[in-house]
Amino acid sequence: MAKLTAAACQKLGDGKHCDGDGLSLVVRGAHRSWVFRYSIHGKTRETGLGKLSLVGLAEARRLAADARAKVRSGVDPLDEKNAAREERRSTVSAVPDRQRTTLAVVRSYHARFVEPVRTTKHARQWINSIEQHIPQTLLNERIDRVQAGALLDALQPLYASIPETARRVRQRLETVFDYAMLHGLAPANPASAVRRSLRQSKRKGCFRALPYQDVPVFFKAIRDGSAMSARALEFLLLTAARHG
């Protein structure tokens, strides 16, 4: 059986795709997550190892290897995970409110998972995109109190004006809320809930036009250009061609 590759993990369609030794990637629509299947005490069980957006192929294999070692020593990984989750739930109330704000959790995730693996420039862009485009009221709100409707109201104007930036901010927040849910700091993921509700507003009315007296100068500037985009625009002006 062929092993998975990092590139294939991003492209595989719906289904359960085995990597071997009990490790599989489960794909359902936009959701991709790792599961580990094992047998212990006469029972066959499965435990999740995390979403692909948070856990890459190499990390998933390492986690699966750790789980196999536990099974060999008689420890059930799923029971251990459930026990750890209950312990987190019992202690999460002791976390100070200032460490449970959206901004605090964003920065915690950034420090653990973004800064160590990204360039300095990209890591700075990652955190700045959230801090600059999400209202301070939401960033200062406790992350478990952030509602999908409020997040949608914050993202919709950005999506209408700079859709690509809005998509990146939403995707980054989605991974942060997943991280918060994993650590018992948030009950749900509002960034995931608003994905289908975001709409890019269509521009209405006429676009600005170049005065016809300026067309000769503009055309000469295009003709003097060497880029393929200049040739394409020249062709468009000469033929009035439409995209169809």
Tab-separated table of C-alpha atoms in Angstrom:
chain	number	residue	atom	x	y	z
A	1	MET	CA	0.000	0.000	0.000
A	2	ALA	CA	1.425	3.369	-1.063
A	3	LYS	CA	2.133	5.894	1.643
A	4	LEU	CA	0.486	9.302	1.585
A	5	THR	CA	2.446	12.399	0.611
A	6	ALA	CA	2.071	15.918	1.967
A	7	ALA	CA	0.914	17.168	-1.455
A	8	ALA	CA	-1.636	14.367	-1.849
A	9	CYS	CA	-3.128	15.114	1.571
A	10	GLN	CA	-4.247	18.519	0.285
A	11	LYS	CA	-5.869	17.136	-2.880
A	12	LEU	CA	-7.520	13.836	-1.915
A	13	GLY	CA	-11.292	13.621	-2.322
A	14	ASP	CA	-13.887	12.473	0.193
A	15	GLY	CA	-13.172	9.197	1.913
A	16	LYS	CA	-10.764	7.496	4.277
A	17	HIS	CA	-7.213	7.381	2.935
A	18	CYS	CA	-4.792	5.000	4.665
A	19	ASP	CA	-1.154	5.817	5.304
A	20	GLY	CA	-0.458	2.453	6.910
A	21	ASP	CA	-0.016	1.096	10.435
A	22	GLY	CA	-3.474	2.300	11.475
A	23	LEU	CA	-3.062	5.939	10.404
A	24	SER	CA	-5.629	7.406	7.990
A	25	LEU	CA	-6.674	10.798	6.681
A	26	VAL	CA	-10.451	11.260	6.667
A	27	VAL	CA	-11.764	13.782	4.129
A	28	ARG	CA	-15.334	15.079	4.253
A	29	GLY	CA	-15.783	18.127	2.074
A	30	ALA	CA	-13.499	20.874	3.336
A	31	HIS	CA	-12.698	18.982	6.540
A	32	ARG	CA	-9.537	16.855	6.673
A	33	SER	CA	-8.540	15.117	9.881
A	34	TRP	CA	-6.298	12.299	11.069
A	35	VAL	CA	-7.504	9.144	12.821
A	36	PHE	CA	-5.561	6.273	14.313
A	37	ARG	CA	-7.183	2.806	14.393
A	38	TYR	CA	-5.913	0.216	16.849
A	39	SER	CA	-6.899	-2.885	18.822
A	40	ILE	CA	-6.553	-3.248	22.579
A	41	HIS	CA	-8.099	-5.563	25.169
A	42	GLY	CA	-10.011	-7.337	22.400
A	43	LYS	CA	-11.592	-4.118	21.083
A	44	THR	CA	-10.955	-2.116	17.928
A	45	ARG	CA	-11.044	1.627	18.505
A	46	GLU	CA	-10.249	4.893	16.750
A	47	THR	CA	-8.871	8.131	18.131
A	48	GLY	CA	-8.492	11.455	16.373
A	49	LEU	CA	-5.055	13.006	15.995
A	50	GLY	CA	-6.128	16.458	14.830
A	51	LYS	CA	-7.051	18.384	11.721
A	52	LEU	CA	-4.687	18.503	8.767
A	53	SER	CA	-4.631	22.314	9.075
A	54	LEU	CA	-3.015	21.901	12.510
A	55	VAL	CA	-1.207	18.562	12.187
A	56	GLY	CA	0.882	17.856	9.094
A	57	LEU	CA	1.699	14.419	7.704
A	58	ALA	CA	5.027	14.067	9.516
A	59	GLU	CA	3.493	15.113	12.844
A	60	ALA	CA	0.546	12.739	12.333
A	61	ARG	CA	2.943	9.839	11.774
A	62	ARG	CA	4.822	10.764	14.936
A	63	LEU	CA	1.594	10.906	16.947
A	64	ALA	CA	0.506	7.558	15.511
A	65	ALA	CA	3.865	6.026	16.456
A	66	ASP	CA	3.467	7.352	19.999
A	67	ALA	CA	-0.047	5.873	20.159
A	68	ARG	CA	1.191	2.474	18.930
A	69	ALA	CA	3.844	2.465	21.663
A	70	LYS	CA	1.160	3.152	24.266
A	71	VAL	CA	-0.992	0.300	22.949
A	72	ARG	CA	1.963	-2.083	23.182
A	73	SER	CA	2.410	-1.071	26.824
A	74	GLY	CA	-1.293	-1.633	27.547
A	75	VAL	CA	-2.383	2.012	27.601
A	76	ASP	CA	-5.516	2.901	25.605
A	77	PRO	CA	-4.810	6.196	23.756
A	78	LEU	CA	-8.516	7.089	23.559
A	79	ASP	CA	-9.088	6.566	27.270
A	80	GLU	CA	-5.964	8.602	27.990
A	81	LYS	CA	-7.186	11.429	25.744
A	82	ASN	CA	-10.629	11.465	27.376
A	83	ALA	CA	-9.066	11.584	30.825
A	84	ALA	CA	-6.826	14.486	29.787
A	85	ARG	CA	-9.836	16.343	28.342
A	86	GLU	CA	-11.724	16.010	31.603
A	87	GLU	CA	-8.703	17.268	33.501
A	88	ARG	CA	-8.474	20.322	31.218
A	89	ARG	CA	-12.165	21.024	31.737
A	90	SER	CA	-11.736	20.923	35.479
A	91	THR	CA	-8.766	23.316	35.446
A	92	VAL	CA	-9.690	25.703	32.624
A	93	SER	CA	-11.737	27.881	34.961
A	94	ALA	CA	-8.506	28.744	36.764
A	95	VAL	CA	-7.084	30.441	33.640
A	96	PRO	CA	-7.177	34.249	34.170
A	97	ASP	CA	-9.615	36.153	31.965
A	98	ARG	CA	-6.782	38.163	30.417
A	99	GLN	CA	-5.344	34.905	29.019
A	100	ARG	CA	-8.718	33.855	27.598
A	101	THR	CA	-9.348	36.843	25.352
A	102	THR	CA	-9.423	36.255	21.609
A	103	LEU	CA	-6.230	38.261	21.185
A	104	ALA	CA	-4.403	36.324	23.901
A	105	VAL	CA	-5.317	32.987	22.325
A	106	VAL	CA	-4.401	34.261	18.844
A	107	ARG	CA	-0.972	35.271	20.128
A	108	SER	CA	-0.539	31.984	21.966
A	109	TYR	CA	-1.315	29.999	18.799
A	110	HIS	CA	0.960	32.290	16.777
A	111	ALA	CA	3.874	31.775	19.169
A	112	ARG	CA	3.490	27.983	19.201
A	113	PHE	CA	2.623	27.143	15.605
A	114	VAL	CA	3.371	30.068	13.283
A	115	GLU	CA	6.593	31.716	14.441
A	116	PRO	CA	8.596	28.450	14.694
A	117	VAL	CA	7.875	27.358	11.114
A	118	ARG	CA	7.356	30.542	9.073
A	119	THR	CA	9.730	33.284	7.985
A	120	THR	CA	9.858	36.386	10.150
A	121	LYS	CA	8.065	38.386	7.457
A	122	HIS	CA	5.258	35.868	7.003
A	123	ALA	CA	4.814	35.376	10.750
A	124	ARG	CA	4.482	39.140	11.195
A	125	GLN	CA	1.954	39.354	8.338
A	126	TRP	CA	-0.026	36.490	9.894
A	127	ILE	CA	-0.534	38.183	13.248
A	128	ASN	CA	-0.921	41.687	11.774
A	129	SER	CA	-3.733	40.578	9.466
A	130	ILE	CA	-5.844	39.675	12.500
A	131	GLU	CA	-4.849	42.525	14.802
A	132	GLN	CA	-5.418	45.156	12.104
A	133	HIS	CA	-8.682	43.888	10.622
A	134	ILE	CA	-10.614	42.469	13.588
A	135	PRO	CA	-12.262	45.104	15.830
A	136	GLN	CA	-10.629	45.643	19.200
A	137	THR	CA	-13.899	44.873	20.950
A	138	LEU	CA	-13.837	41.331	19.560
A	139	LEU	CA	-10.120	40.876	20.231
A	140	ASN	CA	-10.645	41.893	23.869
A	141	GLU	CA	-13.699	39.636	24.265
A	142	ARG	CA	-13.257	36.289	25.977
A	143	ILE	CA	-12.863	33.759	23.199
A	144	ASP	CA	-15.640	31.543	24.534
A	145	ARG	CA	-18.083	34.468	24.244
A	146	VAL	CA	-17.387	35.410	20.609
A	147	GLN	CA	-20.562	34.880	18.600
A	148	ALA	CA	-20.664	33.925	14.926
A	149	GLY	CA	-22.948	36.880	14.142
A	150	ALA	CA	-20.516	39.409	15.618
A	151	LEU	CA	-17.614	37.866	13.733
A	152	LEU	CA	-19.616	37.933	10.502
A	153	ASP	CA	-20.391	41.633	11.018
A	154	ALA	CA	-16.660	42.280	11.463
A	155	LEU	CA	-15.560	40.306	8.408
A	156	GLN	CA	-18.281	41.245	5.920
A	157	PRO	CA	-17.079	44.832	5.177
A	158	LEU	CA	-13.515	43.535	4.755
A	159	TYR	CA	-14.755	40.783	2.452
A	160	ALA	CA	-16.555	43.371	0.321
A	161	SER	CA	-13.475	45.599	-0.025
A	162	ILE	CA	-10.481	43.206	0.185
A	163	PRO	CA	-11.880	39.673	-0.277
A	164	GLU	CA	-8.536	37.837	-0.352
A	165	THR	CA	-7.419	39.407	2.934
A	166	ALA	CA	-10.810	38.602	4.480
A	167	ARG	CA	-10.498	34.956	3.439
A	168	ARG	CA	-7.053	34.682	4.973
A	169	VAL	CA	-8.149	36.313	8.219
A	170	ARG	CA	-11.155	33.991	8.493
A	171	GLN	CA	-9.035	30.903	7.779
A	172	ARG	CA	-6.456	31.932	10.362
A	173	LEU	CA	-9.147	32.565	12.954
A	174	GLU	CA	-10.644	29.166	12.176
A	175	THR	CA	-7.378	27.453	13.121
A	176	VAL	CA	-7.146	29.580	16.290
A	177	PHE	CA	-10.678	28.617	17.371
A	178	ASP	CA	-9.877	24.953	16.665
A	179	TYR	CA	-6.860	25.372	18.942
A	180	ALA	CA	-9.047	27.030	21.594
A	181	MET	CA	-11.611	24.205	21.416
A	182	LEU	CA	-8.843	21.620	21.772
A	183	HIS	CA	-7.707	23.289	25.000
A	184	GLY	CA	-11.184	23.791	26.435
A	185	LEU	CA	-11.173	27.574	25.950
A	186	ALA	CA	-14.036	27.774	23.446
A	187	PRO	CA	-17.158	25.642	22.923
A	188	ALA	CA	-17.491	26.200	19.159
A	189	ASN	CA	-15.784	27.658	16.103
A	190	PRO	CA	-17.606	30.804	14.891
A	191	ALA	CA	-14.998	31.376	12.153
A	192	SER	CA	-16.007	28.058	10.621
A	193	ALA	CA	-19.707	28.829	11.018
A	194	VAL	CA	-19.539	32.069	9.005
A	195	ARG	CA	-17.687	30.585	6.024
A	196	ARG	CA	-20.757	30.186	3.824
A	197	SER	CA	-22.366	33.431	4.953
A	198	LEU	CA	-19.619	35.745	3.724
A	199	ARG	CA	-20.518	37.433	0.476
A	200	GLN	CA	-18.515	39.696	-1.787
A	201	SER	CA	-20.620	42.715	-2.688
A	202	LYS	CA	-20.958	43.411	-6.390
A	203	ARG	CA	-19.843	46.819	-7.537
A	204	LYS	CA	-22.747	48.843	-8.913
A	205	GLY	CA	-22.792	51.742	-11.365
A	206	CYS	CA	-20.256	52.771	-13.998
A	207	PHE	CA	-16.505	52.367	-13.788
A	208	ARG	CA	-14.261	55.377	-14.253
A	209	ALA	CA	-13.464	56.116	-17.899
A	210	LEU	CA	-10.353	57.574	-19.514
A	211	PRO	CA	-11.086	60.864	-21.369
A	212	TYR	CA	-10.788	60.143	-25.088
A	213	GLN	CA	-8.279	62.992	-25.520
A	214	ASP	CA	-5.837	61.011	-23.328
A	215	VAL	CA	-6.155	57.733	-25.229
A	216	PRO	CA	-3.204	58.313	-27.656
A	217	VAL	CA	-0.762	58.965	-24.801
A	218	PHE	CA	-2.122	56.000	-22.840
A	219	PHE	CA	-1.899	53.725	-25.891
A	220	LYS	CA	1.715	54.726	-26.551
A	221	ALA	CA	2.629	53.931	-22.946
A	222	ILE	CA	1.098	50.477	-23.318
A	223	ARG	CA	2.876	49.835	-26.632
A	224	ASP	CA	6.218	50.789	-25.105
A	225	GLY	CA	5.710	48.238	-22.361
A	226	SER	CA	7.274	44.761	-22.665
A	227	ALA	CA	5.082	42.783	-20.269
A	228	MET	CA	2.532	40.250	-21.509
A	229	SER	CA	-0.181	42.224	-19.680
A	230	ALA	CA	0.643	45.236	-21.876
A	231	ARG	CA	0.222	43.126	-25.031
A	232	ALA	CA	-3.086	41.765	-23.741
A	233	LEU	CA	-4.416	45.257	-22.981
A	234	GLU	CA	-3.264	46.495	-26.401
A	235	PHE	CA	-5.146	43.616	-28.032
A	236	LEU	CA	-8.241	44.474	-26.018
A	237	LEU	CA	-8.141	48.135	-27.075
A	238	LEU	CA	-7.601	47.318	-30.741
A	239	THR	CA	-10.323	44.682	-31.003
A	240	ALA	CA	-12.789	45.450	-28.191
A	241	ALA	CA	-12.570	41.708	-27.456
A	242	ARG	CA	-14.727	40.249	-24.686
A	243	HIS	CA	-13.645	37.441	-22.397
A	244	GLY	CA	-16.176	35.055	-23.995
